[in-house]
Short mmCIF file of C-alpha atoms in Angstrom, two decimals:
data_model
loop_
_atom_site.label_atom_id
_atom_site.label_comp_id
_atom_site.label_asym_id
_atom_site.label_seq_id
_atom_site.Cartn_x
_atom_site.Cartn_y
_atom_site.Cartn_z
CA UNK W 1 29.98 -11.57 -195.72
CA UNK W 2 30.90 -11.07 -199.38
CA UNK W 3 33.80 -12.93 -200.95
CA UNK W 4 36.71 -10.85 -202.15
CA UNK W 5 38.71 -11.64 -205.27
CA UNK W 6 42.36 -11.29 -206.09
CA UNK W 7 41.62 -8.88 -208.93
CA UNK W 8 39.65 -6.56 -206.68
CA UNK W 9 42.61 -6.37 -204.26
CA UNK W 10 45.11 -5.35 -206.91
CA UNK W 11 45.87 -1.65 -206.59
CA UNK W 12 48.75 0.73 -206.85
CA UNK W 13 50.85 0.92 -203.71
CA UNK W 14 50.82 4.19 -201.81
CA UNK W 15 53.83 6.46 -202.13
CA UNK W 16 53.73 7.71 -198.53
CA UNK W 17 52.98 5.45 -195.57
CA UNK W 18 52.51 6.66 -192.01
CA UNK W 19 54.96 5.27 -189.48
CA UNK W 20 52.13 3.96 -187.29
CA UNK W 21 50.83 1.89 -190.23
CA UNK W 22 54.07 -0.06 -190.72
CA UNK W 23 54.04 -3.76 -189.88
CA UNK W 24 55.53 -4.44 -186.48
CA UNK W 25 56.52 -7.60 -184.68
CA UNK W 26 55.83 -8.32 -181.02
CA UNK W 27 59.30 -9.88 -180.94
CA UNK W 28 60.46 -13.31 -179.88
CA UNK W 29 60.59 -13.66 -176.08
CA UNK W 30 63.89 -15.55 -176.25
CA UNK W 31 65.64 -12.88 -178.31
CA UNK W 32 64.14 -10.16 -176.13
CA UNK W 33 65.71 -11.72 -173.05
CA UNK W 34 68.99 -12.16 -174.94
CA UNK W 35 69.03 -8.46 -175.87
CA UNK W 36 68.26 -7.54 -172.26
CA UNK W 37 71.30 -9.55 -171.15
CA UNK W 38 73.58 -8.03 -173.80
CA UNK W 39 72.39 -4.50 -173.01
CA UNK W 40 72.81 -4.98 -169.27
CA UNK W 41 76.41 -6.11 -169.80
CA UNK W 42 77.08 -3.26 -172.34
CA UNK W 43 77.93 -5.62 -175.16
CA UNK W 44 77.67 -3.00 -177.92
CA UNK W 45 80.07 -0.61 -176.19
CA UNK W 46 82.54 -3.47 -175.70
CA UNK W 47 82.58 -4.64 -179.33
CA UNK W 48 82.63 -1.07 -180.68
CA UNK W 49 85.73 -0.39 -178.62
CA UNK W 50 87.36 -3.57 -179.91
CA UNK W 51 86.55 -2.91 -183.57
CA UNK W 52 87.21 0.82 -183.70
CA UNK W 53 90.70 0.26 -185.13
CA UNK W 54 89.28 -1.53 -188.19
CA UNK W 55 87.14 1.42 -189.32
CA UNK W 56 88.08 4.75 -190.87
CA UNK W 57 87.80 7.76 -188.60
CA UNK W 58 85.93 10.08 -191.02
CA UNK W 59 85.58 8.77 -194.56
CA UNK W 60 84.45 5.46 -196.03
CA UNK W 61 81.39 3.57 -197.18
CA UNK W 62 78.55 2.97 -194.68
CA UNK W 63 79.67 0.09 -192.50
CA UNK W 64 77.98 -2.73 -190.64
CA UNK W 65 77.75 -1.91 -186.94
CA UNK W 66 79.85 -4.37 -184.88
CA UNK W 67 76.89 -5.15 -182.62
CA UNK W 68 74.78 -6.13 -185.64
CA UNK W 69 77.60 -8.24 -187.10
CA UNK W 70 78.17 -10.31 -183.97
CA UNK W 71 74.43 -10.68 -183.34
CA UNK W 72 74.05 -11.97 -186.91
CA UNK W 73 76.67 -14.66 -186.26
CA UNK W 74 74.86 -15.60 -183.03
CA UNK W 75 71.69 -16.08 -185.08
CA UNK W 76 73.60 -18.72 -187.04
CA UNK W 77 73.84 -20.82 -183.88
CA UNK W 78 70.41 -20.16 -182.39
CA UNK W 79 68.56 -20.70 -185.69
CA UNK W 80 70.80 -23.51 -186.99
CA UNK W 81 71.94 -21.70 -190.16
CA UNK W 82 75.13 -22.94 -191.76
CA UNK W 83 76.09 -20.11 -194.15
CA UNK W 84 76.35 -16.33 -194.08
CA UNK W 85 74.08 -16.20 -197.11
CA UNK W 86 71.42 -18.06 -195.11
CA UNK W 87 71.86 -15.69 -192.16
CA UNK W 88 71.35 -12.67 -194.42
CA UNK W 89 68.20 -14.19 -195.91
CA UNK W 90 66.79 -15.03 -192.48
CA UNK W 91 67.44 -11.49 -191.25
CA UNK W 92 65.60 -10.02 -194.21
CA UNK W 93 62.69 -12.44 -193.76
CA UNK W 94 62.00 -12.20 -190.01
CA UNK W 95 60.64 -9.14 -188.23
CA UNK W 96 61.56 -10.66 -184.85
CA UNK W 97 65.21 -10.99 -185.88
CA UNK W 98 65.16 -7.44 -187.24
CA UNK W 99 64.14 -6.32 -183.79
CA UNK W 100 66.88 -8.46 -182.22
CA UNK W 101 69.70 -6.91 -184.28
CA UNK W 102 68.12 -3.42 -183.96
CA UNK W 103 67.37 -2.80 -187.66
CA UNK W 104 64.33 -0.63 -188.35
CA UNK W 105 61.51 -1.67 -190.65
CA UNK W 106 62.47 1.09 -193.10
CA UNK W 107 66.15 0.05 -193.19
CA UNK W 108 67.77 -2.54 -195.41
CA UNK W 109 69.22 -5.63 -193.75
CA UNK W 110 72.86 -6.45 -194.60
CA UNK W 111 73.37 -8.85 -197.47
CA UNK W 112 75.80 -11.77 -197.32
CA UNK W 113 78.62 -9.84 -199.02
CA UNK W 114 78.50 -7.15 -196.31
CA UNK W 115 78.67 -9.77 -193.56
CA UNK W 116 81.56 -11.53 -195.32
CA UNK W 117 83.47 -8.29 -195.87
CA UNK W 118 83.07 -7.33 -192.21
CA UNK W 119 84.37 -10.75 -191.17
CA UNK W 120 87.44 -10.37 -193.38
CA UNK W 121 87.99 -6.88 -191.99
CA UNK W 122 88.27 -8.05 -188.35
CA UNK W 123 91.05 -10.35 -187.19
CA UNK W 124 90.84 -13.61 -185.27
CA UNK W 125 91.96 -12.04 -182.00
CA UNK W 126 88.94 -9.71 -181.99
CA UNK W 127 86.60 -12.68 -182.30
CA UNK W 128 88.57 -14.43 -179.57
CA UNK W 129 88.09 -11.39 -177.32
CA UNK W 130 84.32 -11.63 -177.81
CA UNK W 131 84.50 -15.34 -176.97
CA UNK W 132 86.40 -14.49 -173.78
CA UNK W 133 83.81 -11.81 -172.93
CA UNK W 134 81.09 -14.47 -172.98
CA UNK W 135 83.24 -16.64 -170.70
CA UNK W 136 83.29 -13.71 -168.28
CA UNK W 137 79.48 -13.72 -168.21
CA UNK W 138 79.53 -17.42 -167.34
CA UNK W 139 82.09 -16.87 -164.59
CA UNK W 140 80.02 -14.07 -163.02
CA UNK W 141 77.03 -16.42 -162.78
CA UNK W 142 78.98 -19.39 -161.43
CA UNK W 143 78.71 -21.36 -164.68
CA UNK W 144 82.45 -21.81 -165.15
CA UNK W 145 84.74 -23.38 -162.54
CA UNK W 146 87.92 -24.08 -164.53
CA UNK W 147 89.17 -26.92 -162.32
CA UNK W 148 88.36 -29.99 -164.46
CA UNK W 149 88.31 -29.92 -168.26
CA UNK W 150 87.57 -32.57 -170.86
CA UNK W 151 89.27 -32.44 -174.27
CA UNK W 152 88.07 -34.07 -177.47
CA UNK W 153 88.09 -33.39 -181.22
CA UNK W 154 85.71 -33.83 -184.15
CA UNK W 155 85.88 -33.36 -187.91
CA UNK W 156 84.25 -30.56 -189.93
CA UNK W 157 83.62 -31.14 -193.62
CA UNK W 158 85.56 -28.62 -195.72
CA UNK W 159 84.15 -26.47 -198.50
CA UNK W 160 86.19 -28.32 -201.12
CA UNK W 161 85.62 -31.38 -203.29
CA UNK W 162 87.81 -34.47 -203.56
CA UNK W 163 87.59 -34.31 -207.35
CA UNK W 164 89.48 -31.00 -207.31
CA UNK W 165 92.64 -32.18 -205.49
CA UNK W 166 95.98 -31.68 -207.27
CA UNK W 167 99.52 -32.95 -206.84
CA UNK W 168 101.69 -30.90 -204.51
CA UNK W 169 104.77 -31.33 -206.71
CA UNK W 170 103.43 -30.89 -210.26
CA UNK W 171 99.96 -29.40 -209.79
CA UNK W 172 98.40 -32.11 -211.96
CA UNK W 173 94.83 -33.17 -211.29
CA UNK W 174 93.94 -36.70 -210.21
CA UNK W 175 92.78 -37.74 -213.68
CA UNK W 176 95.88 -36.30 -215.32
CA UNK W 177 98.06 -38.17 -212.84
CA UNK W 178 96.31 -41.48 -213.59
CA UNK W 179 96.59 -40.88 -217.33
CA UNK W 180 100.33 -40.39 -216.94
CA UNK W 181 100.62 -43.66 -215.01
CA UNK W 182 98.59 -45.47 -217.68
CA UNK W 183 100.78 -44.17 -220.50
CA UNK W 184 103.90 -45.17 -218.56
CA UNK W 185 102.51 -48.72 -218.24
CA UNK W 186 101.94 -48.99 -222.01
CA UNK W 187 98.30 -47.84 -222.41
CA UNK W 188 98.34 -45.08 -225.02
CA UNK W 189 94.71 -43.95 -224.78
CA UNK W 190 93.31 -45.22 -221.48
CA UNK W 191 89.57 -45.38 -220.90
CA UNK W 192 87.81 -44.50 -217.63
CA UNK W 193 87.43 -48.18 -216.79
CA UNK W 194 91.14 -48.77 -217.28
CA UNK W 195 91.99 -45.74 -215.16
CA UNK W 196 89.68 -46.96 -212.37
CA UNK W 197 91.27 -50.44 -212.47
CA UNK W 198 94.75 -48.92 -212.33
CA UNK W 199 93.73 -46.70 -209.42
CA UNK W 200 92.41 -49.62 -207.35
CA UNK W 201 95.78 -51.40 -207.50
CA UNK W 202 97.69 -48.48 -206.01
CA UNK W 203 98.34 -48.10 -202.27
CA UNK W 204 97.92 -44.84 -200.33
CA UNK W 205 96.15 -43.24 -203.24
CA UNK W 206 95.29 -39.93 -201.56
CA UNK W 207 98.12 -39.18 -199.15
CA UNK W 208 98.13 -35.66 -197.74
CA UNK W 209 101.88 -35.50 -198.37
CA UNK W 210 101.26 -35.81 -202.11
CA UNK W 211 97.84 -34.21 -202.66
CA UNK W 212 96.24 -30.90 -201.70
CA UNK W 213 93.13 -28.85 -202.41
CA UNK W 214 93.78 -25.80 -204.64
CA UNK W 215 90.75 -23.96 -203.21
CA UNK W 216 91.40 -24.59 -199.49
CA UNK W 217 95.03 -25.25 -198.67
CA UNK W 218 94.22 -25.96 -194.99
CA UNK W 219 91.81 -28.81 -195.79
CA UNK W 220 93.12 -32.37 -195.46
CA UNK W 221 91.93 -35.70 -196.80
CA UNK W 222 90.48 -37.63 -193.87
CA UNK W 223 87.90 -40.23 -192.96
CA UNK W 224 84.69 -38.74 -191.59
CA UNK W 225 82.59 -40.11 -188.72
CA UNK W 226 80.20 -41.79 -191.14
CA UNK W 227 83.01 -43.60 -193.01
CA UNK W 228 83.24 -41.28 -196.04
CA UNK W 229 86.58 -39.94 -197.22
CA UNK W 230 86.45 -36.18 -197.59
CA UNK W 231 88.46 -33.00 -197.25
CA UNK W 232 87.96 -31.82 -193.68
CA UNK W 233 89.22 -29.79 -190.74
CA UNK W 234 89.70 -30.78 -187.10
CA UNK W 235 87.90 -28.86 -184.33
CA UNK W 236 88.97 -29.43 -180.72
CA UNK W 237 87.08 -28.36 -177.59
CA UNK W 238 88.16 -27.99 -173.98
CA UNK W 239 84.97 -28.27 -171.89
CA UNK W 240 84.48 -27.49 -168.21
CA UNK W 241 83.34 -30.78 -166.66
CA UNK W 242 81.52 -29.03 -163.81
CA UNK W 243 79.22 -26.86 -165.94
CA UNK W 244 79.54 -27.96 -169.60
CA UNK W 245 80.90 -24.58 -170.79
CA UNK W 246 83.42 -24.62 -173.65
CA UNK W 247 86.56 -22.95 -172.30
CA UNK W 248 88.74 -23.11 -175.44
CA UNK W 249 88.28 -23.86 -179.15
CA UNK W 250 91.04 -24.67 -181.63
CA UNK W 251 90.99 -25.52 -185.33
CA UNK W 252 93.74 -27.68 -186.79
CA UNK W 253 94.52 -29.74 -189.86
CA UNK W 254 92.48 -32.94 -189.98
CA UNK W 255 95.54 -35.18 -190.44
CA UNK W 256 97.06 -34.01 -187.15
CA UNK W 257 96.92 -36.67 -184.44
CA UNK W 258 95.29 -36.07 -181.08
CA UNK W 259 98.63 -36.28 -179.29
CA UNK W 260 100.00 -33.38 -181.36
CA UNK W 261 97.04 -31.01 -180.93
CA UNK W 262 96.35 -31.48 -177.21
CA UNK W 263 99.03 -29.08 -175.92
CA UNK W 264 97.71 -26.06 -177.81
CA UNK W 265 94.12 -26.61 -176.72
CA UNK W 266 95.09 -27.23 -173.10
CA UNK W 267 97.32 -24.15 -173.01
CA UNK W 268 94.58 -21.93 -174.45
CA UNK W 269 92.14 -23.28 -171.87
CA UNK W 270 94.65 -22.59 -169.09
CA UNK W 271 95.19 -19.03 -170.33
CA UNK W 272 91.43 -18.43 -170.48
CA UNK W 273 90.95 -19.64 -166.89
CA UNK W 274 93.90 -17.54 -165.70
CA UNK W 275 92.40 -14.43 -167.33
CA UNK W 276 89.06 -15.11 -165.62
CA UNK W 277 90.80 -15.46 -162.24
CA UNK W 278 92.53 -12.11 -162.76
CA UNK W 279 89.26 -10.53 -163.92
CA UNK W 280 87.50 -11.66 -160.74
CA UNK W 281 90.33 -10.31 -158.59
CA UNK W 282 89.96 -6.88 -160.20
CA UNK W 283 86.16 -6.62 -160.40
CA UNK W 284 85.16 -8.47 -157.22
CA UNK W 285 88.13 -8.50 -154.81
CA UNK W 286 85.95 -8.86 -151.70
CA UNK W 287 83.79 -11.73 -153.03
CA UNK W 288 84.75 -15.39 -152.81
CA UNK W 289 86.13 -16.39 -156.23
CA UNK W 290 83.85 -18.57 -158.38
CA UNK W 291 86.62 -19.68 -160.75
CA UNK W 292 89.28 -22.02 -159.38
CA UNK W 293 92.20 -19.79 -158.41
CA UNK W 294 94.68 -22.63 -159.01
CA UNK W 295 93.63 -22.93 -162.62
CA UNK W 296 93.12 -26.26 -164.39
CA UNK W 297 94.02 -29.13 -162.10
CA UNK W 298 92.54 -32.16 -163.92
CA UNK W 299 92.33 -33.04 -167.61
CA UNK W 300 90.23 -35.88 -169.08
CA UNK W 301 90.51 -37.23 -172.64
CA UNK W 302 89.89 -40.43 -174.60
CA UNK W 303 92.31 -43.16 -175.71
CA UNK W 304 93.44 -41.25 -178.78
CA UNK W 305 95.35 -38.80 -176.58
CA UNK W 306 97.30 -41.45 -174.67
CA UNK W 307 101.07 -41.57 -175.10
CA UNK W 308 103.99 -41.48 -172.73
CA UNK W 309 105.27 -38.15 -174.04
CA UNK W 310 101.85 -36.49 -173.72
CA UNK W 311 101.33 -37.72 -170.16
CA UNK W 312 104.78 -36.49 -169.19
CA UNK W 313 104.12 -33.03 -170.63
CA UNK W 314 100.74 -32.81 -168.90
CA UNK W 315 102.40 -33.84 -165.65
CA UNK W 316 104.95 -31.04 -166.11
CA UNK W 317 102.04 -28.61 -166.48
CA UNK W 318 101.04 -29.72 -162.93
CA UNK W 319 97.77 -31.12 -164.25
CA UNK W 320 96.47 -34.56 -163.32
CA UNK W 321 95.55 -36.58 -166.41
CA UNK W 322 92.73 -39.12 -166.76
CA UNK W 323 93.33 -40.77 -170.14
CA UNK W 324 92.40 -44.45 -170.69
CA UNK W 325 95.23 -46.60 -171.98
CA UNK W 326 95.13 -48.61 -175.16
CA UNK W 327 95.67 -52.34 -174.86
CA UNK W 328 99.19 -53.16 -176.02
CA UNK W 329 100.90 -56.42 -176.84
CA UNK W 330 103.75 -57.42 -174.57
CA UNK W 331 105.49 -55.24 -172.02
CA UNK W 332 106.67 -51.70 -172.57
CA UNK W 333 110.36 -50.85 -172.32
CA UNK W 334 111.14 -47.90 -170.09
CA UNK W 335 114.88 -47.60 -170.61
CA UNK W 336 115.75 -43.92 -170.59
CA UNK W 337 112.08 -42.95 -170.07
CA UNK W 338 111.80 -42.69 -166.30
CA UNK W 339 109.62 -39.57 -166.47
CA UNK W 340 107.19 -41.16 -168.91
CA UNK W 341 107.03 -44.31 -166.77
CA UNK W 342 106.02 -42.35 -163.67
CA UNK W 343 103.40 -40.39 -165.63
CA UNK W 344 101.91 -43.50 -167.31
CA UNK W 345 101.68 -45.50 -164.07
CA UNK W 346 100.13 -42.58 -162.15
CA UNK W 347 97.59 -42.00 -164.94
CA UNK W 348 96.71 -45.72 -165.02
CA UNK W 349 96.14 -45.74 -161.28
CA UNK W 350 93.86 -42.71 -161.44
CA UNK W 351 91.82 -44.02 -164.38
CA UNK W 352 91.09 -47.32 -162.65
CA UNK W 353 89.61 -45.61 -159.60
CA UNK W 354 85.93 -44.79 -159.15
CA UNK W 355 86.57 -41.06 -159.35
CA UNK W 356 88.45 -41.46 -162.62
CA UNK W 357 85.68 -43.56 -164.12
CA UNK W 358 83.08 -40.95 -163.15
CA UNK W 359 85.17 -38.25 -164.84
CA UNK W 360 85.38 -40.31 -168.04
CA UNK W 361 81.60 -40.74 -168.08
CA UNK W 362 81.13 -37.03 -167.56
CA UNK W 363 83.56 -36.22 -170.36
CA UNK W 364 81.62 -38.43 -172.75
CA UNK W 365 78.42 -36.64 -171.81
CA UNK W 366 79.44 -32.98 -171.79
CA UNK W 367 82.05 -32.87 -174.56
CA UNK W 368 79.91 -34.82 -177.03
CA UNK W 369 76.97 -32.61 -176.11
CA UNK W 370 78.93 -29.52 -177.12
CA UNK W 371 79.71 -31.13 -180.49
CA UNK W 372 76.06 -32.03 -181.05
CA UNK W 373 74.79 -28.54 -180.20
CA UNK W 374 77.46 -26.58 -182.07
CA UNK W 375 77.93 -28.66 -185.21
CA UNK W 376 74.90 -30.93 -185.67
CA UNK W 377 71.86 -28.88 -184.64
CA UNK W 378 73.97 -25.72 -184.86
CA UNK W 379 74.50 -26.60 -188.55
CA UNK W 380 78.25 -26.11 -188.71
CA UNK W 381 79.25 -29.71 -189.41
CA UNK W 382 79.94 -28.60 -192.99
CA UNK W 383 81.82 -25.33 -193.33
CA UNK W 384 81.02 -22.85 -196.10
CA UNK W 385 84.22 -20.84 -195.55
CA UNK W 386 87.76 -21.61 -196.59
CA UNK W 387 91.07 -21.38 -194.75
CA UNK W 388 91.43 -21.65 -191.00
CA UNK W 389 91.31 -17.95 -190.03
CA UNK W 390 87.92 -17.45 -191.69
CA UNK W 391 86.47 -20.67 -190.29
CA UNK W 392 87.81 -19.98 -186.79
CA UNK W 393 86.17 -16.53 -186.68
CA UNK W 394 82.77 -18.05 -187.34
CA UNK W 395 83.48 -20.98 -185.03
CA UNK W 396 84.43 -18.81 -182.04
CA UNK W 397 81.17 -16.81 -182.16
CA UNK W 398 79.21 -20.00 -182.85
CA UNK W 399 80.57 -21.65 -179.70
CA UNK W 400 80.05 -18.38 -177.80
CA UNK W 401 76.37 -18.75 -178.66
CA UNK W 402 76.46 -22.23 -177.14
CA UNK W 403 77.94 -20.78 -173.94
CA UNK W 404 75.24 -18.11 -173.85
CA UNK W 405 72.63 -20.85 -174.09
CA UNK W 406 73.90 -22.22 -170.76
CA UNK W 407 72.88 -18.96 -169.10
CA UNK W 408 69.39 -19.12 -170.61
CA UNK W 409 68.93 -22.73 -169.62
CA UNK W 410 69.28 -21.53 -166.05
CA UNK W 411 67.09 -18.43 -166.53
CA UNK W 412 64.40 -19.75 -168.87
CA UNK W 413 64.87 -23.50 -168.92
CA UNK W 414 65.64 -23.33 -172.67
CA UNK W 415 68.88 -22.49 -174.43
CA UNK W 416 67.55 -21.89 -177.96
CA UNK W 417 64.31 -20.57 -179.48
CA UNK W 418 63.45 -24.08 -180.73
CA UNK W 419 63.87 -25.48 -177.25
CA UNK W 420 61.68 -22.65 -175.90
CA UNK W 421 58.93 -23.68 -178.34
CA UNK W 422 59.12 -27.36 -177.35
CA UNK W 423 59.07 -26.43 -173.66
CA UNK W 424 55.80 -24.57 -174.21
CA UNK W 425 54.19 -27.62 -175.81
CA UNK W 426 55.34 -29.87 -173.00
CA UNK W 427 54.01 -27.38 -170.46
CA UNK W 428 50.56 -27.60 -172.02
CA UNK W 429 50.62 -31.38 -171.83
CA UNK W 430 51.82 -31.25 -168.24
CA UNK W 431 49.04 -28.82 -167.25
CA UNK W 432 46.52 -31.10 -168.94
CA UNK W 433 47.76 -33.99 -166.84
CA UNK W 434 47.74 -31.91 -163.66
CA UNK W 435 44.17 -30.80 -164.31
CA UNK W 436 42.90 -34.37 -164.35
CA UNK W 437 45.27 -35.94 -161.84
CA UNK W 438 44.69 -37.07 -158.29
CA UNK W 439 47.25 -37.18 -155.52
CA UNK W 440 48.30 -40.44 -153.87
CA UNK W 441 50.54 -41.23 -150.99
CA UNK W 442 53.56 -41.79 -153.22
CA UNK W 443 52.96 -38.32 -154.81
CA UNK W 444 52.75 -39.70 -158.32
CA UNK W 445 50.63 -37.97 -160.94
CA UNK W 446 48.06 -40.38 -162.33
CA UNK W 447 45.51 -39.58 -164.92
CA UNK W 448 42.46 -41.67 -165.72
CA UNK W 449 41.46 -41.81 -169.37
CA UNK W 450 38.19 -43.57 -170.10
CA UNK W 451 37.73 -45.62 -173.18
CA UNK W 452 34.27 -46.33 -174.59
CA UNK W 453 35.09 -48.76 -177.38
CA UNK W 454 33.41 -51.61 -175.46
CA UNK W 455 30.40 -51.82 -173.19
CA UNK W 456 32.50 -51.45 -170.05
CA UNK W 457 35.10 -48.74 -169.54
CA UNK W 458 38.71 -49.58 -168.88
CA UNK W 459 41.04 -47.41 -166.85
CA UNK W 460 44.52 -46.58 -168.03
CA UNK W 461 47.08 -45.48 -165.48
CA UNK W 462 50.07 -43.57 -166.74
CA UNK W 463 52.84 -41.49 -165.29
CA UNK W 464 53.41 -38.12 -167.00
CA UNK W 465 57.03 -37.09 -167.19
CA UNK W 466 57.94 -33.57 -168.20
CA UNK W 467 61.68 -34.15 -167.81
CA UNK W 468 63.84 -33.51 -170.87
CA UNK W 469 65.09 -36.64 -172.55
CA UNK W 470 68.68 -35.48 -172.06
CA UNK W 471 68.55 -37.59 -168.92
CA UNK W 472 68.37 -40.55 -171.28
CA UNK W 473 69.93 -39.30 -174.52
CA UNK W 474 72.41 -36.52 -173.90
CA UNK W 475 73.05 -35.65 -177.55
CA UNK W 476 69.47 -34.68 -178.46
CA UNK W 477 68.96 -30.93 -178.35
CA UNK W 478 65.28 -29.98 -178.42
CA UNK W 479 63.76 -33.30 -177.56
CA UNK W 480 61.26 -34.00 -174.78
CA UNK W 481 59.56 -37.19 -173.80
CA UNK W 482 56.50 -38.28 -171.89
CA UNK W 483 56.48 -41.79 -170.53
CA UNK W 484 53.18 -43.60 -170.18
CA UNK W 485 52.42 -46.86 -168.46
CA UNK W 486 49.40 -48.70 -169.76
CA UNK W 487 47.42 -51.90 -169.39
CA UNK W 488 45.73 -53.80 -172.19
CA UNK W 489 44.95 -50.96 -174.65
CA UNK W 490 46.43 -48.13 -176.66
CA UNK W 491 43.75 -45.45 -176.64
CA UNK W 492 46.13 -42.92 -175.11
CA UNK W 493 48.59 -43.40 -177.99
CA UNK W 494 45.78 -42.96 -180.51
CA UNK W 495 44.77 -39.65 -178.92
CA UNK W 496 48.28 -38.14 -178.88
CA UNK W 497 48.59 -37.25 -182.61
CA UNK W 498 45.41 -35.19 -182.29
CA UNK W 499 47.07 -33.27 -179.44
CA UNK W 500 49.97 -32.20 -181.67
CA UNK W 501 52.49 -34.96 -180.93
CA UNK W 502 52.75 -36.90 -184.22
CA UNK W 503 56.04 -38.68 -183.49
CA UNK W 504 55.03 -41.69 -181.40
CA UNK W 505 57.04 -44.81 -180.83
CA UNK W 506 55.32 -47.88 -179.39
CA UNK W 507 57.37 -50.40 -177.41
CA UNK W 508 55.83 -53.45 -175.70
CA UNK W 509 57.47 -56.13 -173.70
CA UNK W 510 57.62 -59.51 -175.40
CA UNK W 511 56.57 -61.46 -172.31
CA UNK W 512 53.15 -59.90 -171.70
CA UNK W 513 50.78 -57.13 -172.63
CA UNK W 514 52.32 -54.54 -170.36
CA UNK W 515 54.93 -52.17 -171.75
CA UNK W 516 56.11 -48.63 -172.11
CA UNK W 517 55.02 -45.83 -174.39
CA UNK W 518 57.41 -43.01 -175.26
CA UNK W 519 56.36 -39.91 -177.20
CA UNK W 520 59.21 -38.09 -178.89
CA UNK W 521 58.90 -34.52 -180.16
CA UNK W 522 62.08 -33.56 -181.98
CA UNK W 523 63.41 -32.54 -185.36
CA UNK W 524 66.34 -34.95 -185.06
CA UNK W 525 66.59 -38.62 -185.93
CA UNK W 526 67.44 -39.81 -182.42
CA UNK W 527 65.09 -42.09 -180.46
CA UNK W 528 64.97 -42.59 -176.72
CA UNK W 529 65.81 -46.01 -175.42
CA UNK W 530 62.97 -47.98 -173.84
CA UNK W 531 62.38 -47.37 -170.16
CA UNK W 532 62.40 -50.36 -167.84
CA UNK W 533 59.76 -49.31 -165.33
CA UNK W 534 57.39 -51.88 -163.92
CA UNK W 535 53.74 -51.23 -164.65
CA UNK W 536 51.65 -50.37 -161.57
#
């Protein structure tokens, strides 16, 4: 075979190309199944009917089809892309995604300005209707009950810098404000060091009542989860504790307390469940309802939502609350607060029971999982849009993608394309173990791996586990583990990197030579805790 050169391959491109000679993609199996679901439920007809009022009847520039627009926002969740510019680049780069959004190989993909203009054209209620349509798919498949919900909030970093904040009263920047204070104290020409020293002596230096962002008026100065002070927004989820589906999403100012934002989120969740109950009564009147016909009956939240006024309001909604109480000094005074007293005592009694404790554990698992999927691996922890209406539009479709992933976890065992890929690798390892295993009375899969480093062979007995590590770490998204029990050597661990599993963590017990080996395949920084299983 002769070697070709780059110079010999350089030639003028052909003017006309036959259609059969165009590059084609076999398509991604995950996105093919997603399109099959959307087509079966007539998604394109639904969104075209919703968005018809935003388009001109006859004249106007060529527009972005609503089905393509909403599919592009779903790609942001499934591919973990944080910005519309990144979504546009990924669409232009991938043939599989072209096939998913139904754009031909000879057509141009929409650029980021077209996606942004289409988003500004449609209102928040249209995006909320699409979110409710996805909830209807979950209800039809029994993946939304609506009886018990967990509520929690997290912070989203705003697309604004702290250095750009200005005074609400005068509009002066932070440096101009400090220079004015320095001149008032007798320093005519203050240096940066003097300004920094003067700033450290002040109290409440960046109060939201005095400072604002000129680029994003809805952003608020707040403390992030990692301890940094930044301009941020507050996202709040209401999650079905029976299935893990997100029933309602709200976006508020980051300086709003949990007790002030709970009512709006709970009311939106109640309205969503009521609409699903009415939808079932119209579409399937003869079938037993899958959504709780009484609506939301129980609400679970963390300590930040506890107050007498909140518990009394929730009680008036005819919803049982399960909110742990903060430890307080001394005794509370209930004079003139009989309603709050009854609500607080009833909530305390419920929380201390076994059922209440199980609900709190489930809230910590499912609500935090929705945050991890939507904002950490879903890449929306930092927003690239400004003002709440724009952010909420993207957020509603982003969380709708998370709800769609619940359907595919039941159908395919994987909710995202990355999870599909990791499942395939784990299946290969599982089949390898099954090929060399032998059955015992306890039905455990044991594989014998021979080692020839010494004159006599040693046998290693291990238990292959193909269970996702969510059973151990609920906030990891596409992470799978294989546990291995061993005796006296590590040849199995040395062979794993050659099999395509480079991330290996070795953990041995301090008392003896027996221990546990966990192999972690993930693109996150989370590790699985050590398993405490006795070696055979």
